[in-house]
Short mmCIF file of C-alpha atoms in Angstrom, two decimals:
data_model
loop_
_atom_site.label_atom_id
_atom_site.label_comp_id
_atom_site.label_asym_id
_atom_site.label_seq_id
_atom_site.Cartn_x
_atom_site.Cartn_y
_atom_site.Cartn_z
CA MET A 151 -18.77 6.80 8.23
CA THR A 152 -14.87 5.73 9.39
CA THR A 153 -13.27 5.79 12.97
CA ASN A 154 -11.88 9.58 11.78
CA GLU A 155 -15.32 11.00 11.45
CA ILE A 156 -16.50 9.46 14.55
CA PHE A 157 -14.17 10.93 16.61
CA GLU A 158 -14.74 14.46 14.51
CA LEU A 159 -18.62 14.23 15.85
CA GLY A 160 -18.31 12.03 19.87
CA ASP A 161 -17.83 14.82 21.39
CA PHE A 162 -15.24 12.96 23.48
CA ASP A 163 -13.30 14.95 26.07
CA GLU A 164 -8.91 14.90 26.75
CA GLU A 165 -9.24 11.76 28.06
CA PHE A 166 -10.15 10.21 25.56
CA GLY A 167 -6.23 10.30 23.99
CA GLU A 168 -4.29 12.80 21.76
CA GLU A 169 -3.01 10.45 19.33
CA SER A 170 -4.84 9.97 16.85
CA GLU A 171 -3.73 5.52 16.93
CA GLN A 172 -5.32 5.52 20.59
CA GLN A 173 -8.43 7.29 19.35
CA ASN A 174 -8.45 4.72 16.04
CA THR A 175 -7.88 1.44 18.89
CA LYS A 176 -10.38 2.25 21.57
CA ILE A 177 -13.78 3.28 18.89
CA LYS A 178 -12.00 0.21 16.67
CA ALA A 179 -12.33 -1.79 20.26
CA GLY A 180 -15.87 0.41 20.87
CA LEU A 181 -17.67 -0.83 18.23
CA HIS A 182 -16.40 -4.71 18.02
CA TYR A 183 -18.28 -4.48 21.59
CA LEU A 184 -21.69 -2.18 20.66
CA GLU A 185 -21.67 -5.04 17.45
CA LYS A 186 -21.55 -7.82 19.55
CA PHE A 187 -25.18 -6.07 21.66
CA GLY A 188 -26.94 -5.67 18.75
CA LEU A 189 -25.77 -1.30 18.22
CA LEU A 190 -23.86 -1.54 15.48
CA GLU A 191 -24.14 -3.49 11.67
CA ARG A 192 -21.22 -3.35 9.53
CA ALA A 193 -21.86 -1.89 6.30
CA GLU A 194 -19.29 -4.17 4.74
CA ASN A 195 -21.86 -6.47 5.08
CA PHE A 196 -23.74 -4.79 1.89
CA SER A 197 -21.20 -2.63 1.12
CA SER A 198 -20.36 -2.13 -2.72
CA PHE A 199 -17.18 -0.38 -2.35
CA ILE A 200 -14.38 -0.69 -0.28
CA GLU A 201 -11.53 1.82 0.46
CA PHE A 202 -7.98 0.96 0.59
CA GLU A 203 -4.55 2.48 0.25
CA LEU A 204 -1.75 0.19 -1.23
CA SER A 205 1.85 0.79 0.69
CA HIS A 206 3.59 0.43 -2.09
CA ASP A 207 4.23 1.61 -6.11
CA THR A 208 4.15 -1.57 -7.54
CA PHE A 209 2.97 -5.22 -8.07
CA ALA A 210 6.21 -6.21 -7.41
CA GLU A 211 7.54 -4.53 -4.50
CA SER A 212 3.98 -6.08 -2.37
CA ILE A 213 4.85 -9.56 -3.57
CA GLU A 214 8.19 -8.82 -1.94
CA GLN A 215 6.15 -7.57 1.44
CA PHE A 216 3.36 -9.92 1.10
CA GLU A 217 6.47 -12.88 0.53
CA LYS A 218 7.46 -12.18 3.96
CA TYR A 219 4.27 -12.55 5.52
CA SER A 220 3.43 -16.07 3.67
CA ARG A 221 7.51 -17.32 4.87
CA MET A 222 6.02 -16.43 8.63
CA LYS A 223 2.93 -17.85 8.24
CA ASP A 224 4.02 -21.01 6.66
CA LEU A 225 1.21 -20.12 4.21
CA SER A 226 0.37 -23.34 1.28
CA ARG A 227 1.08 -22.41 -1.89
CA PHE A 228 -2.59 -22.17 -2.40
CA GLU A 229 -3.29 -19.69 -0.45
CA ALA A 230 0.04 -18.02 -1.78
CA ASP A 231 -1.64 -18.02 -4.74
CA ASN A 232 -5.12 -16.40 -3.83
CA PHE A 233 -3.73 -14.05 -2.45
CA GLU A 234 -0.52 -12.70 -5.23
CA ARG A 235 -3.81 -12.70 -7.83
CA LEU A 236 -6.45 -10.02 -5.24
CA ILE A 237 -2.93 -7.07 -4.81
CA GLN A 238 -3.28 -8.02 -8.97
CA ALA A 239 -6.55 -6.92 -8.75
CA MET A 240 -5.62 -4.04 -5.67
CA HIS A 241 -3.54 -2.51 -8.31
CA ILE A 242 -5.89 -3.00 -11.44
CA ALA A 243 -8.69 -1.38 -9.45
CA LYS A 244 -5.23 1.81 -7.91
CA ALA A 245 -4.01 2.43 -11.89
CA TYR A 246 -8.38 2.26 -12.74
CA CYS A 247 -9.02 4.72 -10.59
CA ASN A 248 -6.16 7.05 -10.79
CA SER A 249 -6.93 7.38 -14.31
CA ASN A 250 -10.92 7.57 -14.35
CA ASP A 251 -11.46 8.81 -10.84
CA GLU A 252 -13.84 7.18 -9.39
CA PRO A 253 -14.31 4.24 -7.27
CA PHE A 254 -14.03 0.37 -8.27
CA PRO A 255 -17.34 -1.93 -7.70
CA LEU A 256 -16.03 -5.00 -5.29
CA ASP A 257 -17.62 -6.75 -7.50
CA ARG A 258 -15.40 -6.58 -10.35
CA LEU A 259 -12.48 -6.44 -7.77
CA SER A 260 -14.13 -9.73 -6.67
CA ASP A 261 -13.94 -10.98 -11.04
CA GLU A 262 -10.82 -9.44 -11.34
CA ALA A 263 -9.35 -11.72 -7.97
CA GLY A 264 -11.03 -14.93 -8.41
CA ILE A 265 -12.41 -14.61 -5.03
CA SER A 266 -16.00 -14.93 -3.52
CA LEU A 267 -17.50 -11.28 -2.40
CA HIS A 268 -17.73 -13.56 0.52
CA ASP A 269 -14.33 -13.96 1.10
CA LEU A 270 -13.65 -10.70 -0.53
CA THR A 271 -13.35 -8.24 2.60
CA ALA A 272 -11.87 -11.21 4.90
CA ARG A 273 -8.90 -11.57 2.57
CA ILE A 274 -8.19 -7.77 2.12
CA ARG A 275 -8.07 -7.65 5.69
CA GLU A 276 -5.23 -10.18 6.25
CA LEU A 277 -3.27 -8.35 3.53
CA GLN A 278 -3.47 -5.02 5.79
CA LYS A 279 -2.26 -7.84 8.59
CA ALA A 280 1.06 -8.13 6.00
CA GLU A 281 1.04 -4.48 5.54
CA VAL A 282 0.66 -4.98 1.69
CA CYS A 283 -1.96 -2.37 2.10
CA SER A 284 -4.75 -0.65 4.82
CA PHE A 285 -8.73 -0.37 4.21
CA GLU A 286 -11.64 1.32 5.39
CA ILE A 287 -15.07 0.20 5.59
CA PRO A 288 -18.05 2.68 6.10
CA ILE A 289 -19.86 1.37 9.02
CA THR A 290 -23.76 2.59 9.24
CA LEU A 291 -25.54 2.03 12.87
CA VAL A 292 -28.90 -0.10 13.89
CA ILE A 293 -29.82 1.68 17.14
CA THR A 294 -33.91 0.19 17.64
CA LYS A 295 -36.24 0.14 20.95
CA GLY A 296 -36.37 -3.44 20.07
CA VAL A 297 -32.74 -4.74 20.43
CA ARG A 298 -32.05 -9.15 20.57
CA GLY A 299 -31.13 -9.40 24.38
CA ASP A 300 -31.97 -6.21 25.23
CA ALA A 301 -28.33 -4.08 24.41
CA ARG A 302 -27.97 -2.44 27.59
CA ASN A 303 -28.71 -5.79 30.07
CA ASN A 304 -26.10 -7.39 27.51
CA HIS A 305 -23.22 -4.70 27.76
CA GLU A 306 -23.57 -4.82 31.61
CA ARG A 307 -23.77 -9.36 31.64
CA ILE A 308 -20.24 -8.57 29.43
CA ARG A 309 -18.95 -6.36 31.36
CA GLN A 310 -19.42 -8.67 34.46
CA LEU A 311 -17.37 -12.01 32.07
CA GLU A 312 -14.79 -10.01 31.43
CA ASP A 313 -14.03 -9.07 35.12
CA GLU A 314 -14.49 -12.21 36.19
CA LEU A 315 -11.83 -13.32 32.72
CA LEU A 316 -9.44 -10.89 34.42
CA LYS A 317 -9.24 -12.61 37.42
CA VAL A 318 -9.19 -16.45 36.57
CA LEU A 319 -6.62 -15.29 33.73
CA ASN A 320 -4.08 -13.69 36.49
CA GLU A 321 -4.64 -16.72 38.39
CA LEU A 322 -3.50 -18.72 35.76
CA PHE A 323 -0.53 -16.22 34.78
CA GLY A 324 0.68 -16.18 38.48
CA ASN A 325 4.38 -15.26 37.11
CA GLU A 326 4.76 -16.15 32.88
CA ASN A 327 5.18 -14.59 30.87
CA GLU A 328 3.08 -17.09 28.93
CA ILE A 329 0.13 -19.07 29.05
CA GLN A 330 -1.56 -21.56 27.36
CA ILE A 331 -5.65 -22.05 27.58
CA ASN A 332 -8.53 -24.21 26.41
CA LEU A 333 -11.10 -22.13 25.88
CA ARG A 334 -13.53 -24.82 26.57
CA GLY A 335 -12.27 -25.81 30.15
CA LEU A 336 -12.14 -21.70 30.68
CA ALA A 337 -15.54 -21.40 29.86
CA SER A 338 -16.61 -24.84 32.14
CA ARG A 339 -14.24 -22.92 35.24
CA LEU A 340 -16.49 -19.57 35.01
CA ASP A 341 -19.11 -21.30 34.20
CA PRO A 342 -18.72 -24.41 36.48
CA ASP A 343 -23.12 -25.88 36.65
CA ASN A 344 -23.31 -24.34 33.02
CA SER A 345 -26.10 -21.99 34.34
CA LYS A 346 -24.35 -18.50 32.92
CA LYS A 347 -24.59 -20.28 29.79
CA ILE A 348 -21.06 -19.21 28.99
CA ARG A 349 -19.20 -20.20 25.69
CA ALA A 350 -16.10 -20.05 24.49
CA SER A 351 -17.16 -18.48 21.57
CA ASN A 352 -17.68 -15.04 24.54
CA ILE A 353 -14.29 -15.80 26.20
CA ILE A 354 -12.32 -14.99 22.69
CA ASP A 355 -14.94 -12.31 22.05
CA ILE A 356 -13.45 -10.24 24.98
CA LEU A 357 -9.95 -11.59 24.95
CA GLU A 358 -9.50 -9.97 21.12
CA GLY A 359 -10.99 -6.75 22.36
CA TRP A 360 -8.63 -6.72 24.81
CA VAL A 361 -6.07 -7.81 21.92
CA ALA A 362 -7.66 -4.92 20.14
CA GLN A 363 -6.67 -2.71 22.03
CA LYS A 364 -2.91 -3.68 22.60
CA TRP A 365 -3.60 -4.74 26.02
CA LEU A 366 -2.84 -8.04 25.23
CA LYS A 367 -0.92 -10.83 22.42
CA LEU A 368 -3.35 -13.44 21.91
CA SER A 369 -2.15 -16.21 19.21
CA ARG A 370 -3.93 -19.56 17.82
CA ILE A 371 -2.73 -23.28 18.37
CA SER A 372 -6.01 -24.37 18.05
CA SER A 373 -10.03 -23.69 17.38
CA ASP A 374 -10.11 -23.61 21.11
CA VAL A 375 -6.57 -23.29 22.68
CA VAL A 376 -4.99 -19.61 22.17
CA ARG A 377 -1.62 -18.61 23.82
CA LEU A 378 -1.72 -15.68 25.25
CA GLY A 379 1.30 -13.24 26.15
CA GLU A 380 2.03 -9.55 27.48
CA MET A 381 -1.38 -9.09 29.18
CA GLU A 382 -1.72 -4.68 30.23
CA VAL A 383 -5.74 -5.41 30.87
CA ALA A 384 -5.68 -4.43 34.42
CA GLU A 385 -3.61 -1.50 33.82
CA HIS A 386 -5.90 -0.52 31.48
CA LEU A 387 -9.59 -1.31 32.29
CA PRO A 388 -11.10 0.85 34.37
CA GLU A 389 -10.80 4.08 32.19
CA ARG A 390 -12.08 1.50 29.23
CA LYS A 391 -15.03 0.61 31.03
CA PHE A 392 -15.63 5.07 31.19
CA SER A 393 -14.42 5.16 27.83
CA GLN A 394 -17.39 2.91 27.32
CA LEU A 395 -20.30 5.10 28.77
CA GLN A 396 -18.58 7.52 25.70
CA TYR A 397 -19.00 5.13 23.10
CA TRP A 398 -23.16 4.31 24.60
CA LYS A 399 -23.46 7.86 25.20
CA PHE A 400 -22.27 9.11 21.08
CA TYR A 401 -24.79 6.83 19.41
CA ILE A 402 -27.79 7.25 21.37
CA LYS A 403 -27.47 10.51 20.65
CA HIS A 404 -26.55 9.83 17.09
#
């Protein structure tokens, strides 16, 4: 099931957004949170196929596009070579599918690229960021009464943490356009006595959710330090909370 299929089946109202890009962003953000709540499992963990589209017709054009990204990210020659082998394998897969009208298995793509199946999806996702390709992986829903940690309570807990995080970040931003924060330090500020068991990973999950909805710019400085900018969360958060009720409605209904 793709995000377009979810939208078609979800019976969302007009406030959900009319533009396909906006719908796609909101659905992906909702899936991100539902996965955190334990209600959803992504099929990329066990799927045998992946649907992708190359942005360019030839391998040379794809490499030219990737080299721009490689220079911007300052990738090592070793890393760049790995990606270039994958791009070549994807062009081989495309030619195969055009000739045989059947899927190209992931394990074969893995063999052609010399990249493990475990790392393959993440690398294709990186190529999408480089605008070399776009891709879709179907999702599988896991809905059960015995959801680990009680998903609804987990939902409320994360929403509360989201509100607290927004308040602290507004204070830190002040009149600045960008700030650099230590995630561990921020976790301690939000939970000084460690009673809520807030970790840096909890904070980055929320921040990445905001980034997915284009409410925030984020760049990694190190494993625990990030730089934030262009934050527009307060303008959208109430609307997003309403939309999340629609996500729950859809997944419980289906």
